[in-house]
């Protein structure tokens, strides 16, 4: 047992790898601080600290820094970034006015006097690594905000940090191999320090009065990366390197990446999300550890090409890799469309002609004009033609083939005269009977809407899962052509959110669907494609491995070039935005999966969390069993002892489940995070309310 004078505490200062000890006069061991500025030869010159329990932590830090600095007059070091870390309790002693007694520190406590800012290897959504100096004492939410401010990415609340998933098939892989794989994607450049206050930092998260900075040489928006990297190789020829798409370099690099094989594998990836309300050190993140910066919440607010060049590109990169690594399902025609857009974006990314730059600037002006017109419309101006007559709600009426599947029956579609009014569809046997009682009627509020389209086969189906007391009713609608499909699909999507066709977004939704279908059309005359351009395309880097196994490279190349004819006239920013919009149109978009066991259930299922709903899903097929909308949610809470999440909805609906593979805090944060994001508004004076985010997501642990 260590002896010490009554009422006195001896601080044990931890060093990193090799701990050296100095004996003080009363036989208590003191661990001396570790620092590259302190050599072992003079560690013994540092006087041991004897501190009373009533001493404040601020005085302790000052005394430690003063003792280290005064021991050698030739050593000059700024200790202001250092703070005390209590490793046993995983706590930073940042409240300098608190005493040792108030923290509960005893004589045997081991405290580390360590810098708060440490190096972190950050993998961006484009799979490139950058070395960033991050505050390990800040909450992750604040640390991500500082990183995004440095990268000039607005709305950092949409992003977070994720631990790198481990491929279960490569458990025995050596750490050296992992390091070599990481280095292959390294972006070399000087150190990036968030919060440095440079002039390129974004002035506000929601500011509509931001002044974009333009490059004096070519007139393009100047990226803040020119300030980070200066004259390094990153800035040669293009200062906005993070706003430039990075093509897949080789099929080998794509093959090395982890690809989830099933829904359960996708769910396990989400185990790695860090707790936004705790610091990196509290979550055992080590210095120089590799973490992934990803868009966590699939609710992208106010995407503006004028200010969000880097944000849009990184969002495009995350969607691109999600498709290539088969993290999200898409049809064969959709895959060829995505490949054609990638090919087009890769070509434009290496072009620097004046024509391309002029087109980009022109498009920014058109976006501004569209936004201004929309603002005038919403404020009651004269350009209110979009809204039409607000006293009457538009309706749809047409012959639609309807099918309600039952067990042991084949799909047999029956034609009905269907009318779509408000959020309900009424089905009549004929047009003449539409004034009577409908044969079928369904309210689509809160339903799941899934497209089932094959352009070449002229199949335009809409799958509806309508919530009822005992589960979900499955209804299929078959349309005759693209125009009819776009109108009814847009109406179904709005109705599922509780909106009608009188909503101003209906017309835009119809146009987006038609544009999405048009991009999937095949070129009617493939002979028009020049043979020479087939040599600069590598299909192995543009489509997922599933289709590489199904078709030969020449076949895939021909189909990509056919699809490219539909997007060849797009500008770079338009192509990226179309890619993102097409990604958002996929049935599985925006659903984060977790393995869960529902109360009363006997087997493991999946809980899917989207920006507006919770989905109970079958773990083997991924089919929705039941859907609950956040708009009907009354409250949610967590029983931290048994790790059970309970969500209460209107009409006395109560949902309880336990997450089996992940801490329930992660699920709680996703629900609270989406509720927080739904409160955002385009107000130039509005700033990010961090405290509200913590209230909704942190809980009581």
XYZ file of C-alpha atoms in Angstrom:
701
model
C 0.000 0.000 0.000
C 1.260 3.405 -0.877
C 1.732 5.834 1.962
C 1.025 9.508 1.698
C 0.367 12.423 4.067
C -3.277 12.810 5.190
C -5.436 14.825 2.819
C -2.819 14.692 0.052
C -3.066 13.047 -3.370
C -0.167 11.947 -5.524
C -0.940 12.123 -9.221
C 0.242 9.320 -11.416
C 1.009 10.650 -14.882
C 0.758 8.025 -17.593
C 3.281 7.805 -20.431
C 2.567 6.133 -23.765
C 4.508 2.920 -24.430
C 7.388 2.848 -21.956
C 6.360 4.111 -18.528
C 9.165 5.539 -16.401
C 8.744 6.096 -12.712
C 10.361 8.540 -10.320
C 10.370 7.862 -6.571
C 9.165 10.732 -4.411
C 10.005 11.249 -0.764
C 6.976 9.402 0.628
C 7.316 6.242 -1.520
C 4.424 7.021 -3.863
C 5.016 6.328 -7.560
C 4.464 9.193 -9.980
C 4.234 8.499 -13.700
C 5.826 11.326 -15.617
C 4.269 12.907 -18.729
C 5.084 11.640 -22.186
C 6.167 14.194 -24.779
C 8.514 14.252 -27.769
C 10.077 17.352 -26.207
C 11.066 15.489 -23.013
C 14.001 13.108 -23.193
C 14.427 10.234 -20.688
C 17.788 11.724 -19.628
C 16.182 14.478 -17.638
C 12.846 12.931 -16.604
C 14.247 12.623 -13.131
C 14.686 16.408 -12.941
C 10.920 16.945 -12.853
C 9.717 17.503 -9.323
C 6.871 15.241 -8.134
C 3.546 16.966 -7.562
C 1.828 16.742 -4.202
C -1.730 18.020 -4.477
C -4.565 18.346 -1.981
C -8.034 16.968 -2.681
C -9.426 20.484 -2.717
C -7.120 21.547 -5.515
C -8.834 22.544 -8.758
C -8.016 20.653 -11.931
C -7.052 23.858 -13.731
C -4.333 24.497 -11.166
C -3.148 20.903 -11.490
C -2.722 21.258 -15.256
C -0.938 24.584 -14.866
C 1.375 23.123 -12.254
C 2.182 20.141 -14.445
C 2.903 22.304 -17.485
C 4.997 24.689 -15.408
C 6.981 21.855 -13.873
C 7.762 20.345 -17.269
C 8.732 23.707 -18.783
C 10.859 24.974 -15.930
C 12.817 21.755 -15.570
C 14.706 22.577 -18.759
C 15.067 26.199 -19.735
C 15.925 25.307 -23.325
C 12.605 23.526 -23.902
C 9.826 25.779 -25.138
C 6.436 24.186 -25.652
C 2.879 25.435 -25.727
C 0.934 23.326 -23.243
C -2.383 25.115 -23.731
C -3.842 22.232 -25.769
C -3.055 19.689 -23.051
C -5.693 18.472 -20.616
C -6.148 15.721 -18.043
C -7.635 12.394 -19.094
C -8.833 9.843 -16.517
C -8.521 6.591 -18.396
C -10.180 4.346 -15.835
C -13.384 6.395 -15.916
C -13.043 7.354 -19.606
C -13.451 11.019 -18.661
C -11.824 14.303 -19.627
C -11.221 16.655 -16.678
C -12.158 19.772 -18.619
C -14.057 21.620 -15.887
C -11.075 23.478 -14.540
C -13.025 24.965 -11.618
C -13.903 21.517 -10.276
C -11.784 20.110 -7.463
C -10.243 16.657 -7.374
C -12.705 15.621 -4.686
C -15.667 16.663 -6.854
C -14.402 14.443 -9.684
C -14.029 11.600 -7.183
C -10.290 11.218 -7.749
C -8.398 9.130 -5.189
C -4.715 8.742 -4.467
C -4.354 5.721 -6.767
C -5.854 7.464 -9.814
C -3.789 7.446 -12.978
C -4.252 10.574 -15.045
C -2.828 11.307 -18.452
C -1.640 14.807 -19.317
C -2.202 14.667 -23.064
C -2.975 16.923 -26.050
C -6.649 17.300 -26.904
C -5.975 17.542 -30.663
C -4.663 14.313 -32.148
C -4.154 12.890 -35.622
C -6.933 10.936 -37.264
C -6.901 9.135 -40.600
C -10.222 10.031 -42.175
C -11.657 8.141 -45.140
C -13.930 10.448 -47.126
C -16.981 9.180 -49.039
C -14.810 9.047 -52.187
C -12.690 6.370 -50.441
C -9.660 8.690 -50.192
C -7.830 9.159 -46.901
C -6.762 12.474 -45.416
C -4.881 13.075 -42.186
C -6.820 15.414 -39.953
C -6.042 16.835 -36.529
C -9.229 16.469 -34.505
C -10.176 17.504 -30.975
C -10.472 14.201 -29.117
C -12.141 15.938 -26.153
C -15.049 17.381 -28.173
C -18.246 15.462 -28.696
C -18.290 13.649 -32.030
C -21.097 15.912 -33.272
C -18.928 18.993 -32.629
C -15.812 17.325 -34.067
C -17.658 16.454 -37.299
C -18.959 20.038 -37.525
C -15.384 21.351 -37.314
C -14.196 18.880 -39.963
C -17.027 19.824 -42.327
C -16.376 23.518 -41.792
C -12.802 22.982 -42.891
C -13.907 20.927 -45.903
C -16.530 23.587 -46.746
C -19.369 21.061 -46.435
C -22.606 22.670 -45.331
C -25.090 20.933 -43.033
C -22.624 18.766 -41.080
C -25.532 17.395 -39.045
C -26.122 14.960 -41.932
C -22.709 13.308 -41.494
C -20.980 11.336 -38.771
C -18.058 8.992 -38.129
C -18.165 5.250 -38.652
C -15.686 2.546 -37.712
C -14.349 0.595 -40.634
C -16.314 -2.660 -41.117
C -14.365 -5.880 -41.015
C -14.738 -8.421 -43.770
C -15.552 -11.738 -41.977
C -13.965 -13.662 -44.851
C -10.605 -12.004 -44.151
C -10.268 -12.527 -40.397
C -6.702 -13.753 -40.675
C -5.520 -10.897 -42.838
C -2.392 -9.274 -41.468
C -2.375 -5.678 -40.292
C 0.385 -4.966 -42.780
C -1.930 -5.894 -45.640
C -4.625 -3.585 -44.276
C -2.116 -0.759 -44.073
C -1.003 -1.311 -47.656
C -4.633 -1.288 -48.802
C -5.259 1.976 -46.973
C -2.121 3.608 -48.340
C -3.234 2.836 -51.875
C -6.001 5.398 -51.431
C -3.991 7.996 -49.509
C -4.223 11.652 -50.514
C -0.807 13.115 -49.827
C -0.769 16.655 -48.515
C -0.071 18.839 -45.509
C -1.959 18.298 -42.292
C -5.532 19.591 -42.087
C -6.512 21.175 -38.785
C -10.256 21.835 -38.327
C -11.283 25.077 -36.712
C -8.237 26.995 -37.875
C -10.446 29.929 -38.839
C -9.207 30.379 -42.398
C -11.070 32.665 -44.768
C -12.492 29.760 -46.731
C -14.550 28.418 -43.838
C -18.282 28.431 -44.390
C -19.814 31.449 -42.642
C -23.058 29.761 -41.712
C -24.926 26.504 -41.961
C -28.149 27.940 -43.324
C -26.984 31.306 -44.663
C -28.558 32.353 -47.952
C -26.287 35.386 -48.152
C -23.019 33.480 -48.511
C -20.708 34.975 -51.097
C -19.024 32.268 -53.186
C -15.316 32.662 -53.816
C -14.305 32.373 -57.485
C -10.926 31.518 -58.884
C -9.382 34.531 -60.624
C -7.886 32.361 -63.375
C -10.872 30.501 -64.765
C -13.873 31.948 -62.928
C -14.869 28.652 -61.323
C -15.868 28.463 -57.630
C -12.710 28.324 -55.529
C -12.557 25.393 -53.159
C -11.058 25.775 -49.693
C -8.694 22.904 -50.469
C -6.336 25.463 -52.060
C -5.860 26.857 -48.578
C -5.336 23.431 -47.027
C -2.880 22.008 -49.517
C -1.247 25.146 -50.954
C 1.275 24.273 -53.644
C 1.213 20.536 -52.991
C 0.464 17.935 -55.642
C -3.178 18.006 -54.623
C -3.650 21.546 -55.841
C -1.826 21.284 -59.157
C -4.210 22.170 -61.961
C -7.307 22.064 -59.752
C -7.504 23.512 -56.233
C -10.909 21.925 -55.587
C -9.678 18.339 -55.565
C -12.428 17.204 -53.186
C -15.047 18.596 -55.566
C -13.660 16.473 -58.417
C -14.880 12.938 -58.951
C -12.271 10.230 -58.398
C -12.805 7.347 -60.857
C -12.209 3.775 -59.799
C -8.562 3.209 -60.647
C -8.598 -0.534 -61.251
C -10.851 -3.593 -60.954
C -8.411 -4.996 -58.381
C -9.039 -2.128 -55.972
C -12.792 -2.652 -56.294
C -12.427 -6.386 -55.720
C -10.528 -5.846 -52.446
C -13.321 -3.842 -50.860
C -15.827 -5.396 -48.503
C -19.185 -6.188 -50.106
C -22.115 -7.191 -47.869
C -23.615 -10.432 -49.107
C -26.987 -10.247 -47.349
C -29.255 -7.905 -45.435
C -27.789 -9.126 -42.158
C -24.317 -8.105 -43.363
C -25.639 -4.641 -44.232
C -27.145 -4.378 -40.766
C -23.861 -5.295 -39.101
C -22.089 -2.405 -40.835
C -24.242 -0.023 -38.791
C -22.750 -1.339 -35.561
C -19.797 0.966 -36.159
C -21.525 4.372 -35.866
C -19.928 6.438 -33.123
C -21.992 8.031 -30.376
C -22.427 11.681 -31.367
C -22.832 12.853 -27.764
C -19.523 11.418 -26.524
C -15.933 12.285 -27.371
C -13.564 10.160 -29.446
C -11.409 9.277 -26.426
C -14.471 8.136 -24.483
C -15.202 5.682 -27.311
C -11.634 4.308 -27.316
C -10.629 5.874 -30.617
C -6.824 5.881 -30.808
C -4.512 8.415 -32.361
C -3.894 7.724 -36.096
C -6.874 5.367 -36.192
C -8.794 5.180 -39.469
C -12.451 6.261 -39.331
C -14.986 6.736 -42.118
C -16.722 10.083 -42.691
C -20.119 9.288 -44.185
C -23.539 10.822 -44.766
C -25.399 9.152 -41.906
C -28.854 10.651 -42.328
C -30.442 10.383 -45.789
C -32.184 13.746 -45.594
C -30.184 16.187 -47.722
C -31.216 19.766 -47.079
C -30.834 22.647 -49.540
C -28.400 21.137 -52.050
C -27.150 24.184 -53.979
C -24.533 23.830 -56.751
C -23.348 27.381 -56.073
C -22.091 26.584 -52.568
C -22.103 22.778 -52.329
C -19.635 21.635 -55.012
C -17.721 19.493 -52.496
C -20.836 18.325 -50.679
C -22.539 17.270 -53.921
C -19.432 15.467 -55.161
C -18.934 13.557 -51.903
C -22.624 12.669 -51.886
C -22.268 11.438 -55.461
C -19.214 9.400 -54.454
C -21.036 7.766 -51.530
C -23.973 6.843 -53.761
C -21.609 5.550 -56.462
C -19.775 3.232 -54.089
C -23.047 2.038 -52.533
C -24.125 0.856 -55.990
C -20.769 -0.624 -57.024
C -20.419 -2.520 -53.726
C -24.029 -3.722 -53.967
C -25.048 -2.094 -50.694
C -28.297 -1.127 -52.427
C -30.207 -3.146 -55.018
C -31.007 -1.887 -58.516
C -32.267 -3.422 -61.734
C -30.111 -4.231 -64.735
C -31.364 -1.227 -66.717
C -30.767 1.053 -63.736
C -27.233 -0.302 -63.356
C -26.429 0.528 -66.993
C -27.877 4.010 -66.510
C -25.692 4.537 -63.402
C -22.661 3.249 -65.322
C -23.368 5.658 -68.193
C -23.616 8.586 -65.771
C -20.333 7.535 -64.130
C -18.635 7.330 -67.502
C -19.970 10.773 -68.440
C -18.919 12.298 -65.110
C -15.435 10.801 -65.358
C -15.007 12.294 -68.822
C -16.180 15.745 -67.788
C -14.090 15.706 -64.613
C -10.869 15.703 -66.621
C -12.013 18.414 -68.993
C -11.054 22.038 -68.429
C -12.345 23.729 -71.560
C -13.898 27.176 -71.383
C -17.143 25.865 -72.858
C -17.632 23.490 -69.960
C -16.892 26.214 -67.409
C -19.313 28.604 -69.080
C -22.031 25.959 -69.076
C -21.453 25.358 -65.360
C -21.800 29.051 -64.536
C -24.918 29.289 -66.681
C -26.497 26.400 -64.874
C -25.819 28.004 -61.500
C -27.706 31.086 -62.728
C -30.623 28.901 -63.799
C -30.708 27.250 -60.385
C -30.766 30.659 -58.696
C -33.594 31.767 -60.972
C -35.587 28.631 -60.192
C -35.084 29.093 -56.458
C -36.114 32.752 -56.654
C -39.246 31.848 -58.595
C -40.084 29.191 -56.029
C -39.633 31.678 -53.178
C -41.957 34.160 -54.929
C -44.486 31.400 -55.444
C -44.453 30.353 -51.791
C -44.697 33.985 -50.681
C -47.864 34.508 -52.721
C -46.405 36.269 -55.755
C -47.783 36.317 -59.252
C -45.954 33.197 -60.382
C -48.470 30.951 -58.645
C -49.403 28.897 -61.690
C -47.761 25.864 -60.136
C -50.299 25.803 -57.349
C -53.320 26.347 -59.570
C -56.662 26.682 -57.867
C -56.060 25.840 -54.194
C -59.782 25.452 -53.569
C -59.888 22.263 -55.660
C -57.651 19.219 -55.298
C -56.532 17.596 -58.597
C -57.730 14.081 -59.307
C -56.605 11.186 -61.464
C -59.042 8.903 -63.238
C -58.119 6.148 -65.683
C -58.279 2.420 -66.338
C -55.626 0.703 -64.194
C -54.967 -3.017 -63.828
C -55.167 -4.005 -60.153
C -54.025 -7.183 -58.449
C -54.278 -8.285 -54.825
C -52.075 -11.364 -54.327
C -53.310 -14.292 -52.283
C -51.681 -17.530 -51.285
C -51.516 -20.285 -53.913
C -52.719 -18.009 -56.714
C -51.008 -16.716 -59.820
C -50.885 -13.009 -60.543
C -54.020 -12.075 -62.401
C -54.492 -8.372 -63.035
C -58.042 -7.115 -63.482
C -58.800 -3.768 -65.162
C -60.651 -1.251 -62.992
C -61.707 2.336 -63.481
C -59.640 3.934 -60.729
C -59.970 7.417 -59.307
C -57.249 8.973 -57.167
C -58.529 11.738 -54.897
C -56.842 13.172 -51.792
C -54.819 10.212 -50.493
C -57.247 7.440 -51.513
C -57.754 5.240 -54.567
C -61.261 4.006 -55.424
C -61.676 1.117 -57.873
C -64.850 0.619 -59.959
C -65.681 -2.179 -62.378
C -66.353 0.364 -65.125
C -66.357 4.101 -65.760
C -70.141 4.160 -65.777
C -70.274 2.864 -62.176
C -67.908 5.553 -60.844
C -70.800 7.453 -59.249
C -71.763 4.466 -57.138
C -70.054 2.418 -54.438
C -66.478 1.375 -55.324
C -65.551 -2.290 -55.491
C -62.315 -1.544 -53.636
C -61.045 1.508 -51.785
C -57.664 2.067 -50.183
C -56.130 4.924 -48.249
C -52.418 5.220 -49.043
C -51.436 7.374 -46.069
C -48.442 5.699 -44.426
C -48.072 2.988 -47.081
C -44.873 1.685 -48.676
C -44.548 2.490 -52.394
C -42.134 0.400 -54.470
C -41.546 0.676 -58.243
C -41.313 -2.414 -60.428
C -40.272 -1.170 -63.865
C -38.694 -2.755 -66.920
C -38.343 -0.297 -69.796
C -37.452 -2.841 -72.474
C -40.317 -5.108 -71.400
C -42.752 -2.172 -71.130
C -43.598 -3.145 -67.549
C -44.732 -0.281 -65.314
C -45.897 -1.686 -61.978
C -46.416 -0.030 -58.603
C -46.283 -2.173 -55.466
C -48.253 -0.837 -52.490
C -47.993 -2.134 -48.922
C -50.887 -0.540 -47.050
C -50.816 -0.668 -43.228
C -53.773 -2.322 -41.506
C -54.305 -3.524 -37.955
C -53.008 -7.048 -38.602
C -50.042 -6.062 -40.784
C -49.667 -4.849 -44.372
C -52.011 -5.374 -47.322
C -50.199 -5.902 -50.630
C -51.712 -4.294 -53.742
C -50.203 -4.121 -57.237
C -51.058 -1.478 -59.853
C -50.071 -1.915 -63.518
C -49.940 1.111 -65.815
C -50.028 1.066 -69.612
C -47.289 3.583 -70.406
C -44.655 5.889 -68.928
C -46.880 8.965 -68.733
C -49.612 7.169 -66.842
C -47.054 5.508 -64.567
C -45.326 8.801 -63.715
C -48.607 10.498 -62.776
C -49.853 7.659 -60.582
C -46.451 6.916 -59.040
C -45.979 10.564 -58.047
C -49.480 10.655 -56.544
C -48.818 7.448 -54.582
C -45.541 8.768 -53.182
C -47.160 12.004 -52.024
C -50.150 10.152 -50.563
C -47.846 7.889 -48.542
C -46.532 11.053 -46.877
C -50.025 12.370 -46.241
C -49.885 14.898 -49.116
C -52.257 15.344 -52.054
C -51.710 16.252 -55.695
C -52.445 19.860 -54.759
C -48.990 19.968 -53.199
C -46.548 22.114 -55.188
C -44.064 19.234 -55.424
C -46.403 17.001 -57.461
C -45.474 18.432 -60.865
C -41.754 18.224 -60.096
C -42.145 14.625 -58.880
C -43.808 13.651 -62.165
C -41.020 15.280 -64.194
C -38.323 13.567 -62.099
C -39.910 10.161 -62.697
C -40.189 10.762 -66.442
C -36.583 11.953 -66.574
C -35.461 8.871 -64.626
C -37.262 6.598 -67.094
C -35.893 8.459 -70.107
C -32.307 7.905 -68.985
C -32.924 4.135 -69.055
C -34.008 4.083 -72.703
C -31.749 2.233 -75.102
C -30.368 3.948 -78.172
C -32.548 2.794 -81.103
C -29.564 2.891 -83.480
C -26.450 1.551 -81.702
C -24.475 1.706 -84.981
C -24.208 5.470 -84.481
C -21.780 4.962 -81.593
C -18.217 5.581 -82.799
C -15.975 2.564 -82.426
C -12.986 4.563 -81.202
C -14.622 5.632 -77.925
C -15.093 2.019 -76.848
C -11.387 1.841 -76.016
C -11.502 4.436 -73.210
C -14.161 2.688 -71.150
C -13.496 0.046 -68.507
C -16.781 -1.692 -67.611
C -15.140 -3.521 -64.700
C -14.924 -0.171 -62.880
C -18.435 1.014 -63.743
C -20.785 -1.851 -62.847
C -21.102 -4.142 -59.844
C -19.495 -7.612 -59.866
C -22.904 -9.287 -60.288
C -23.230 -8.045 -63.870
C -19.595 -8.703 -64.705
C -20.297 -12.369 -64.057
C -23.472 -12.291 -66.147
C -22.166 -10.575 -69.306
C -18.935 -10.210 -71.230
C -17.060 -6.915 -71.106
C -17.880 -6.103 -74.740
C -21.584 -6.585 -74.115
C -21.514 -4.335 -71.039
C -19.489 -1.693 -72.881
C -22.006 -1.591 -75.725
C -24.941 -1.217 -73.325
C -23.203 1.525 -71.328
C -22.479 3.498 -74.482
C -26.078 3.059 -75.620
C -27.315 4.428 -72.306
C -24.749 7.222 -72.500
C -26.565 8.704 -75.492
C -29.366 9.751 -73.117
C -27.029 11.709 -70.802
C -24.310 12.902 -73.196
C -25.605 16.496 -73.249
C -25.636 16.936 -69.469
C -23.207 19.257 -67.721
C -21.015 17.902 -64.933
C -23.064 19.224 -62.016
C -26.318 18.156 -63.685
C -25.001 14.628 -64.203
C -24.006 14.367 -60.543
C -27.372 15.687 -59.397
C -29.181 13.237 -61.718
C -27.096 10.387 -60.326
C -28.036 11.380 -56.763
C -31.716 11.734 -57.706
C -31.695 8.321 -59.402
C -30.088 6.840 -56.273
C -32.837 8.433 -54.172
C -35.458 6.840 -56.444
C -34.297 3.282 -55.694
C -36.707 1.296 -53.477
C -34.098 0.587 -50.774
C -32.730 4.133 -50.608
C -32.399 5.768 -47.216
C -33.196 2.706 -45.083
C -30.694 1.901 -42.322
C -31.040 -1.676 -41.101
C -30.538 -3.109 -37.619
C -30.985 -6.657 -36.340
C -33.729 -6.662 -33.701
C -36.050 -8.915 -31.749
C -39.545 -7.485 -31.353
C -41.520 -7.917 -28.173
C -43.587 -11.069 -28.538
C -41.509 -12.251 -31.495
C -39.627 -15.542 -31.484
C -36.994 -14.853 -34.132
C -34.616 -12.119 -35.173
C -35.989 -9.602 -37.634
C -34.834 -6.297 -39.091
C -35.835 -2.813 -38.055
C -35.369 -0.293 -40.839
C -35.118 3.420 -40.054
C -35.774 5.983 -42.783
C -36.124 9.750 -42.642
C -39.902 9.545 -42.125
C -40.749 6.063 -40.858
C -39.859 2.858 -39.022
C -40.158 -0.433 -40.917
C -40.396 -3.944 -39.511
C -38.793 -6.220 -42.088
C -38.318 -9.914 -42.760
C -34.637 -10.706 -42.195
C -34.387 -13.222 -45.052
C -36.312 -11.430 -47.816
C -36.230 -7.786 -46.727
C -39.996 -7.450 -47.281
C -41.794 -4.888 -45.134
C -43.981 -6.516 -42.476
C -45.276 -3.283 -40.934
C -44.591 0.444 -41.331
C -45.035 3.267 -38.820
C -44.727 6.938 -39.800
C -42.900 9.451 -37.621
C -45.742 11.882 -38.289
C -47.980 9.612 -36.171
C -45.395 9.134 -33.420
C -46.287 10.432 -29.962
C -43.068 9.600 -28.112
C -40.216 7.131 -27.881
C -38.061 6.031 -24.958
C -35.360 3.549 -24.051
C -35.139 1.195 -21.084
C -31.379 1.375 -20.612
C -31.291 -1.589 -18.205
C -32.725 -4.148 -20.619
C -31.735 -2.150 -23.751
C -35.272 -2.005 -25.133
C -36.534 0.745 -27.441
C -40.251 1.575 -27.195
C -42.051 3.816 -29.672
C -45.645 4.959 -29.183
C -47.825 6.038 -32.102
C -51.341 7.386 -32.472
C -54.337 5.071 -31.924
C -52.558 3.418 -28.964
C -50.036 1.632 -31.183
C -46.946 0.594 -29.212
C -43.782 -0.923 -30.729
C -41.018 -2.405 -28.556
C -37.848 -4.147 -29.686
C -34.354 -5.056 -28.499
C -31.348 -4.641 -30.773
C -29.279 -7.824 -30.686
C -26.111 -6.790 -32.541
C -25.781 -3.094 -31.712
C -26.204 -0.807 -28.729
C -29.759 0.542 -28.596
C -28.204 4.010 -28.224
C -27.382 3.909 -31.972
C -31.022 3.254 -32.897
C -32.195 5.910 -30.431
C -29.826 8.420 -32.043
C -31.094 7.624 -35.547
C -34.720 8.244 -34.528
C -33.884 11.446 -32.662
C -31.573 12.585 -35.439
C -34.268 12.341 -38.102
C -36.722 14.190 -35.850
C -34.075 16.910 -35.421
C -33.462 17.169 -39.179
C -37.188 17.551 -39.843
C -37.158 20.845 -37.906
C -34.709 22.585 -40.257
C -35.835 25.633 -42.214
C -34.274 27.991 -44.769
C -33.685 30.908 -42.450
C -30.484 32.880 -42.962
C -30.392 33.829 -39.275
C -30.833 30.265 -38.054
C -27.817 28.402 -36.705
C -27.402 24.767 -35.759
C -29.010 24.054 -32.373
C -26.535 21.594 -30.871
C -28.291 21.420 -27.517
C -31.558 20.408 -29.180
C -29.707 17.669 -31.076
C -28.250 16.325 -27.819
C -31.660 16.423 -26.110
C -33.182 14.352 -28.900
C -30.333 11.877 -29.339
C -28.235 11.517 -26.189
C -30.820 10.088 -23.748
C -29.979 9.093 -20.213
C -27.302 6.460 -19.840
